[in-house]
Amino acid sequence: MAVLPIRITGEPVLHTPAEEVTEFDDALRTLVADMLETTDAAPGVGLAGPQVGVGKRLFVYSWTGDDDVLWRGAAINPVLWITPAVPESVDELDEDDESEGCLSLPGERFPLRRAEGALLRAFDEHGEPFEIEAHGWLARIFQHEYDHLDGLLYADRLSHPFGKQAVKAVKKQSWGVPGKSWLPGHDHPEG
């Protein structure tokens, strides 16, 4: 296993829809193991293929809920249904409960309204189908990682004034151009 470099916003693979995984082989299983190791080293709760330069529809997740249950695995060629739909309320965002970070915008956190629930159907790294009904933070993780597979970063979804703050942070760090990455355990995330 190996820790992989994580691409920073501006890298084209992060802003391009990913392609279906077609081969469930040893190379895929190694990639999944490396992505989980990278997630742990970062540390993070999820990581999508495009974030490590692989334009394929897969992500890993590793998160322990309030009930001390560890949710850890890979979602290959996932399909995600949001249940219920994102609320149409005009309530202010809760910066404590609704803030997200992203390993491709390291060190930044902004609030984003997400659906409370999601249904994930995918294959594991061995080609076995599975389904998870998620709520709360696990649903948020799935939505965040699934967005990566469609070429979206959470900063692309931010409302005013947070979207503007994210643009400023990207500019301040000289991100937003190809060729920027960081290696968990070796690089300072903003480097």
PDB file of C-alpha atoms in Angstrom:
ATOM      1  CA  MET A   1       0.000   0.000   0.000  1.00  0.00           C
ATOM      2  CA  ALA A   2       1.035   3.578  -0.604  1.00  0.00           C
ATOM      3  CA  VAL A   3      -0.047   7.077   0.250  1.00  0.00           C
ATOM      4  CA  LEU A   4      -1.007   8.879  -2.969  1.00  0.00           C
ATOM      5  CA  PRO A   5      -0.644  12.579  -3.830  1.00  0.00           C
ATOM      6  CA  ILE A   6      -3.955  14.440  -3.582  1.00  0.00           C
ATOM      7  CA  ARG A   7      -4.781  16.835  -6.421  1.00  0.00           C
ATOM      8  CA  ILE A   8      -5.739  20.402  -5.505  1.00  0.00           C
ATOM      9  CA  THR A   9      -8.526  22.340  -7.201  1.00  0.00           C
ATOM     10  CA  GLY A  10      -7.550  23.444 -10.682  1.00  0.00           C
ATOM     11  CA  GLU A  11      -6.323  20.023 -11.757  1.00  0.00           C
ATOM     12  CA  PRO A  12      -8.460  19.094 -14.821  1.00  0.00           C
ATOM     13  CA  VAL A  13      -9.316  15.580 -13.535  1.00  0.00           C
ATOM     14  CA  LEU A  14     -11.129  17.217 -10.590  1.00  0.00           C
ATOM     15  CA  HIS A  15     -13.371  19.243 -12.870  1.00  0.00           C
ATOM     16  CA  THR A  16     -14.252  16.518 -15.404  1.00  0.00           C
ATOM     17  CA  PRO A  17     -16.926  13.820 -14.996  1.00  0.00           C
ATOM     18  CA  ALA A  18     -15.316  10.458 -14.226  1.00  0.00           C
ATOM     19  CA  GLU A  19     -15.713   7.333 -16.368  1.00  0.00           C
ATOM     20  CA  GLU A  20     -17.204   4.005 -15.286  1.00  0.00           C
ATOM     21  CA  VAL A  21     -14.883   1.382 -13.837  1.00  0.00           C
ATOM     22  CA  THR A  22     -14.869  -1.587 -16.221  1.00  0.00           C
ATOM     23  CA  GLU A  23     -12.358  -3.972 -14.646  1.00  0.00           C
ATOM     24  CA  PHE A  24     -12.562  -5.345 -11.109  1.00  0.00           C
ATOM     25  CA  ASP A  25      -9.003  -6.634 -10.903  1.00  0.00           C
ATOM     26  CA  ASP A  26      -5.950  -6.577  -8.636  1.00  0.00           C
ATOM     27  CA  ALA A  27      -5.037  -3.087  -9.894  1.00  0.00           C
ATOM     28  CA  LEU A  28      -8.433  -1.774  -8.723  1.00  0.00           C
ATOM     29  CA  ARG A  29      -8.099  -3.477  -5.346  1.00  0.00           C
ATOM     30  CA  THR A  30      -4.609  -1.979  -4.912  1.00  0.00           C
ATOM     31  CA  LEU A  31      -5.945   1.465  -5.830  1.00  0.00           C
ATOM     32  CA  VAL A  32      -8.729   1.122  -3.242  1.00  0.00           C
ATOM     33  CA  ALA A  33      -6.240   0.048  -0.539  1.00  0.00           C
ATOM     34  CA  ASP A  34      -3.951   2.974  -1.429  1.00  0.00           C
ATOM     35  CA  MET A  35      -6.886   5.408  -1.370  1.00  0.00           C
ATOM     36  CA  LEU A  36      -7.957   4.177   2.085  1.00  0.00           C
ATOM     37  CA  GLU A  37      -4.390   4.540   3.345  1.00  0.00           C
ATOM     38  CA  THR A  38      -4.257   8.050   1.850  1.00  0.00           C
ATOM     39  CA  THR A  39      -7.587   8.937   3.500  1.00  0.00           C
ATOM     40  CA  ASP A  40      -6.247   7.803   6.872  1.00  0.00           C
ATOM     41  CA  ALA A  41      -2.953   9.677   6.425  1.00  0.00           C
ATOM     42  CA  ALA A  42      -4.608  12.948   5.361  1.00  0.00           C
ATOM     43  CA  PRO A  43      -6.686  12.513   7.648  1.00  0.00           C
ATOM     44  CA  GLY A  44     -10.046  12.528   5.911  1.00  0.00           C
ATOM     45  CA  VAL A  45     -13.367  10.687   5.837  1.00  0.00           C
ATOM     46  CA  GLY A  46     -13.546  10.060   2.101  1.00  0.00           C
ATOM     47  CA  LEU A  47     -11.569  10.291  -1.110  1.00  0.00           C
ATOM     48  CA  ALA A  48     -12.661  10.022  -4.741  1.00  0.00           C
ATOM     49  CA  GLY A  49     -10.664   8.634  -7.660  1.00  0.00           C
ATOM     50  CA  PRO A  50     -10.291  12.045  -9.353  1.00  0.00           C
ATOM     51  CA  GLN A  51      -8.667  13.413  -6.180  1.00  0.00           C
ATOM     52  CA  VAL A  52      -5.749  11.033  -6.707  1.00  0.00           C
ATOM     53  CA  GLY A  53      -5.631  11.646 -10.456  1.00  0.00           C
ATOM     54  CA  VAL A  54      -7.779   8.668 -11.477  1.00  0.00           C
ATOM     55  CA  GLY A  55     -10.751   9.742 -13.584  1.00  0.00           C
ATOM     56  CA  LYS A  56     -12.859   6.719 -12.658  1.00  0.00           C
ATOM     57  CA  ARG A  57     -16.188   6.478 -10.804  1.00  0.00           C
ATOM     58  CA  LEU A  58     -15.021   5.267  -7.421  1.00  0.00           C
ATOM     59  CA  PHE A  59     -14.624   6.623  -3.939  1.00  0.00           C
ATOM     60  CA  VAL A  60     -13.617   5.347  -0.523  1.00  0.00           C
ATOM     61  CA  TYR A  61     -15.054   6.299   2.849  1.00  0.00           C
ATOM     62  CA  SER A  62     -13.870   5.805   6.415  1.00  0.00           C
ATOM     63  CA  TRP A  63     -15.923   7.351   9.194  1.00  0.00           C
ATOM     64  CA  THR A  64     -16.935   6.396  12.715  1.00  0.00           C
ATOM     65  CA  GLY A  65     -20.419   7.544  13.716  1.00  0.00           C
ATOM     66  CA  ASP A  66     -21.670   8.675  17.084  1.00  0.00           C
ATOM     67  CA  ASP A  67     -22.669   5.061  17.754  1.00  0.00           C
ATOM     68  CA  ASP A  68     -18.994   3.985  17.328  1.00  0.00           C
ATOM     69  CA  VAL A  69     -19.828   2.034  14.170  1.00  0.00           C
ATOM     70  CA  LEU A  70     -17.036   2.244  11.592  1.00  0.00           C
ATOM     71  CA  TRP A  71     -18.233   2.797   8.031  1.00  0.00           C
ATOM     72  CA  ARG A  72     -15.297   1.927   5.791  1.00  0.00           C
ATOM     73  CA  GLY A  73     -15.150   0.710   2.242  1.00  0.00           C
ATOM     74  CA  ALA A  74     -15.189   1.527  -1.438  1.00  0.00           C
ATOM     75  CA  ALA A  75     -18.049   2.508  -3.725  1.00  0.00           C
ATOM     76  CA  ILE A  76     -17.385   1.592  -7.360  1.00  0.00           C
ATOM     77  CA  ASN A  77     -19.722   2.920 -10.093  1.00  0.00           C
ATOM     78  CA  PRO A  78     -22.072   4.299  -7.441  1.00  0.00           C
ATOM     79  CA  VAL A  79     -25.593   5.557  -7.899  1.00  0.00           C
ATOM     80  CA  LEU A  80     -26.846   7.945  -5.215  1.00  0.00           C
ATOM     81  CA  TRP A  81     -30.416   8.932  -4.417  1.00  0.00           C
ATOM     82  CA  ILE A  82     -30.981  11.859  -2.096  1.00  0.00           C
ATOM     83  CA  THR A  83     -33.745  11.281   0.456  1.00  0.00           C
ATOM     84  CA  PRO A  84     -35.355  13.621   1.216  1.00  0.00           C
ATOM     85  CA  ALA A  85     -34.531  16.354  -1.244  1.00  0.00           C
ATOM     86  CA  VAL A  86     -32.355  19.244  -0.118  1.00  0.00           C
ATOM     87  CA  PRO A  87     -34.598  21.536   1.950  1.00  0.00           C
ATOM     88  CA  GLU A  88     -35.857  24.650   0.237  1.00  0.00           C
ATOM     89  CA  SER A  89     -35.701  26.603   3.499  1.00  0.00           C
ATOM     90  CA  VAL A  90     -34.076  29.971   3.767  1.00  0.00           C
ATOM     91  CA  ASP A  91     -32.691  29.201   7.214  1.00  0.00           C
ATOM     92  CA  GLU A  92     -29.159  30.390   7.747  1.00  0.00           C
ATOM     93  CA  LEU A  93     -26.501  27.750   7.419  1.00  0.00           C
ATOM     94  CA  ASP A  94     -25.191  26.387  10.700  1.00  0.00           C
ATOM     95  CA  GLU A  95     -21.431  26.858  10.459  1.00  0.00           C
ATOM     96  CA  ASP A  96     -20.841  24.190  13.117  1.00  0.00           C
ATOM     97  CA  ASP A  97     -23.164  21.453  11.899  1.00  0.00           C
ATOM     98  CA  GLU A  98     -23.082  22.087   8.142  1.00  0.00           C
ATOM     99  CA  SER A  99     -19.421  22.902   7.446  1.00  0.00           C
ATOM    100  CA  GLU A 100     -17.417  20.662   5.147  1.00  0.00           C
ATOM    101  CA  GLY A 101     -13.809  20.410   4.202  1.00  0.00           C
ATOM    102  CA  CYS A 102     -12.224  18.821   1.173  1.00  0.00           C
ATOM    103  CA  LEU A 103      -8.787  17.289   0.721  1.00  0.00           C
ATOM    104  CA  SER A 104      -8.623  19.051  -2.675  1.00  0.00           C
ATOM    105  CA  LEU A 105      -9.083  22.414  -0.923  1.00  0.00           C
ATOM    106  CA  PRO A 106      -6.885  21.559   2.060  1.00  0.00           C
ATOM    107  CA  GLY A 107      -7.310  23.533   5.240  1.00  0.00           C
ATOM    108  CA  GLU A 108     -10.520  25.278   4.125  1.00  0.00           C
ATOM    109  CA  ARG A 109     -14.013  24.698   5.609  1.00  0.00           C
ATOM    110  CA  PHE A 110     -17.294  26.254   4.564  1.00  0.00           C
ATOM    111  CA  PRO A 111     -20.940  25.510   5.391  1.00  0.00           C
ATOM    112  CA  LEU A 112     -23.053  23.813   2.749  1.00  0.00           C
ATOM    113  CA  ARG A 113     -26.635  22.572   3.028  1.00  0.00           C
ATOM    114  CA  ARG A 114     -26.908  18.889   2.107  1.00  0.00           C
ATOM    115  CA  ALA A 115     -29.787  16.427   2.193  1.00  0.00           C
ATOM    116  CA  GLU A 116     -30.201  14.626   5.504  1.00  0.00           C
ATOM    117  CA  GLY A 117     -30.432  11.200   3.879  1.00  0.00           C
ATOM    118  CA  ALA A 118     -29.075   9.288   0.909  1.00  0.00           C
ATOM    119  CA  LEU A 119     -29.308   5.826  -0.566  1.00  0.00           C
ATOM    120  CA  LEU A 120     -26.056   4.531  -2.057  1.00  0.00           C
ATOM    121  CA  ARG A 121     -25.970   1.584  -4.456  1.00  0.00           C
ATOM    122  CA  ALA A 122     -22.557   0.553  -5.699  1.00  0.00           C
ATOM    123  CA  PHE A 123     -20.103  -2.302  -6.103  1.00  0.00           C
ATOM    124  CA  ASP A 124     -17.204  -3.038  -3.796  1.00  0.00           C
ATOM    125  CA  GLU A 125     -13.662  -3.590  -5.088  1.00  0.00           C
ATOM    126  CA  HIS A 126     -14.463  -7.275  -5.697  1.00  0.00           C
ATOM    127  CA  GLY A 127     -17.448  -6.474  -7.912  1.00  0.00           C
ATOM    128  CA  GLU A 128     -20.039  -7.348  -5.273  1.00  0.00           C
ATOM    129  CA  PRO A 129     -23.107  -5.089  -5.232  1.00  0.00           C
ATOM    130  CA  PHE A 130     -24.201  -3.407  -1.996  1.00  0.00           C
ATOM    131  CA  GLU A 131     -26.613  -0.797  -0.732  1.00  0.00           C
ATOM    132  CA  ILE A 132     -26.355   1.587   2.220  1.00  0.00           C
ATOM    133  CA  GLU A 133     -29.094   3.865   3.513  1.00  0.00           C
ATOM    134  CA  ALA A 134     -27.226   6.738   5.138  1.00  0.00           C
ATOM    135  CA  HIS A 135     -28.285   9.661   7.318  1.00  0.00           C
ATOM    136  CA  GLY A 136     -26.494  12.640   8.806  1.00  0.00           C
ATOM    137  CA  TRP A 137     -22.739  12.826   8.278  1.00  0.00           C
ATOM    138  CA  LEU A 138     -22.488   9.539   6.403  1.00  0.00           C
ATOM    139  CA  ALA A 139     -25.073  10.841   3.905  1.00  0.00           C
ATOM    140  CA  ARG A 140     -23.059  14.077   3.664  1.00  0.00           C
ATOM    141  CA  ILE A 141     -19.854  12.104   2.985  1.00  0.00           C
ATOM    142  CA  PHE A 142     -21.540  10.114   0.230  1.00  0.00           C
ATOM    143  CA  GLN A 143     -22.957  13.278  -1.385  1.00  0.00           C
ATOM    144  CA  HIS A 144     -19.582  15.039  -1.199  1.00  0.00           C
ATOM    145  CA  GLU A 145     -17.638  12.145  -2.726  1.00  0.00           C
ATOM    146  CA  TYR A 146     -20.301  11.473  -5.360  1.00  0.00           C
ATOM    147  CA  ASP A 147     -20.040  15.106  -6.481  1.00  0.00           C
ATOM    148  CA  HIS A 148     -16.337  14.522  -7.200  1.00  0.00           C
ATOM    149  CA  LEU A 149     -17.316  11.833  -9.693  1.00  0.00           C
ATOM    150  CA  ASP A 150     -19.394  14.401 -11.577  1.00  0.00           C
ATOM    151  CA  GLY A 151     -16.501  16.895 -11.684  1.00  0.00           C
ATOM    152  CA  LEU A 152     -17.832  19.050  -8.821  1.00  0.00           C
ATOM    153  CA  LEU A 153     -16.082  20.223  -5.684  1.00  0.00           C
ATOM    154  CA  TYR A 154     -18.146  21.290  -2.717  1.00  0.00           C
ATOM    155  CA  ALA A 155     -16.903  24.846  -3.264  1.00  0.00           C
ATOM    156  CA  ASP A 156     -18.814  24.813  -6.576  1.00  0.00           C
ATOM    157  CA  ARG A 157     -22.048  24.462  -4.571  1.00  0.00           C
ATOM    158  CA  LEU A 158     -21.411  27.147  -1.953  1.00  0.00           C
ATOM    159  CA  SER A 159     -23.875  29.988  -1.587  1.00  0.00           C
ATOM    160  CA  HIS A 160     -23.023  33.643  -0.940  1.00  0.00           C
ATOM    161  CA  PRO A 161     -20.969  34.738   0.961  1.00  0.00           C
ATOM    162  CA  PHE A 162     -19.159  31.409   1.322  1.00  0.00           C
ATOM    163  CA  GLY A 163     -18.618  30.875  -2.400  1.00  0.00           C
ATOM    164  CA  LYS A 164     -16.862  34.217  -2.599  1.00  0.00           C
ATOM    165  CA  GLN A 165     -14.709  33.318   0.420  1.00  0.00           C
ATOM    166  CA  ALA A 166     -13.739  30.023  -1.239  1.00  0.00           C
ATOM    167  CA  VAL A 167     -12.707  31.825  -4.441  1.00  0.00           C
ATOM    168  CA  LYS A 168     -10.540  34.178  -2.365  1.00  0.00           C
ATOM    169  CA  ALA A 169      -8.931  31.232  -0.525  1.00  0.00           C
ATOM    170  CA  VAL A 170      -8.106  29.501  -3.831  1.00  0.00           C
ATOM    171  CA  LYS A 171      -6.582  32.695  -5.200  1.00  0.00           C
ATOM    172  CA  LYS A 172      -4.610  33.374  -1.989  1.00  0.00           C
ATOM    173  CA  GLN A 173      -3.070  29.866  -2.085  1.00  0.00           C
ATOM    174  CA  SER A 174      -2.289  30.159  -5.844  1.00  0.00           C
ATOM    175  CA  TRP A 175      -4.506  27.133  -6.504  1.00  0.00           C
ATOM    176  CA  GLY A 176      -6.939  26.833  -9.389  1.00  0.00           C
ATOM    177  CA  VAL A 177      -4.297  25.831 -11.933  1.00  0.00           C
ATOM    178  CA  PRO A 178      -3.066  22.393 -13.049  1.00  0.00           C
ATOM    179  CA  GLY A 179      -0.115  20.740 -11.332  1.00  0.00           C
ATOM    180  CA  LYS A 180      -0.926  21.393  -7.664  1.00  0.00           C
ATOM    181  CA  SER A 181      -1.009  18.473  -5.236  1.00  0.00           C
ATOM    182  CA  TRP A 182       0.048  17.508  -1.729  1.00  0.00           C
ATOM    183  CA  LEU A 183       1.191  14.253  -0.154  1.00  0.00           C
ATOM    184  CA  PRO A 184      -0.334  13.421   3.248  1.00  0.00           C
ATOM    185  CA  GLY A 185       2.332  12.816   5.850  1.00  0.00           C
ATOM    186  CA  HIS A 186       4.967  14.649   3.803  1.00  0.00           C
ATOM    187  CA  ASP A 187       3.629  17.995   2.591  1.00  0.00           C
ATOM    188  CA  HIS A 188       1.906  20.743   4.476  1.00  0.00           C
ATOM    189  CA  PRO A 189      -1.658  20.553   3.086  1.00  0.00           C
ATOM    190  CA  GLU A 190      -1.580  24.111   1.821  1.00  0.00           C
ATOM    191  CA  GLY A 191       1.714  23.555  -0.013  1.00  0.00           C
TER     192      GLY A 191
END
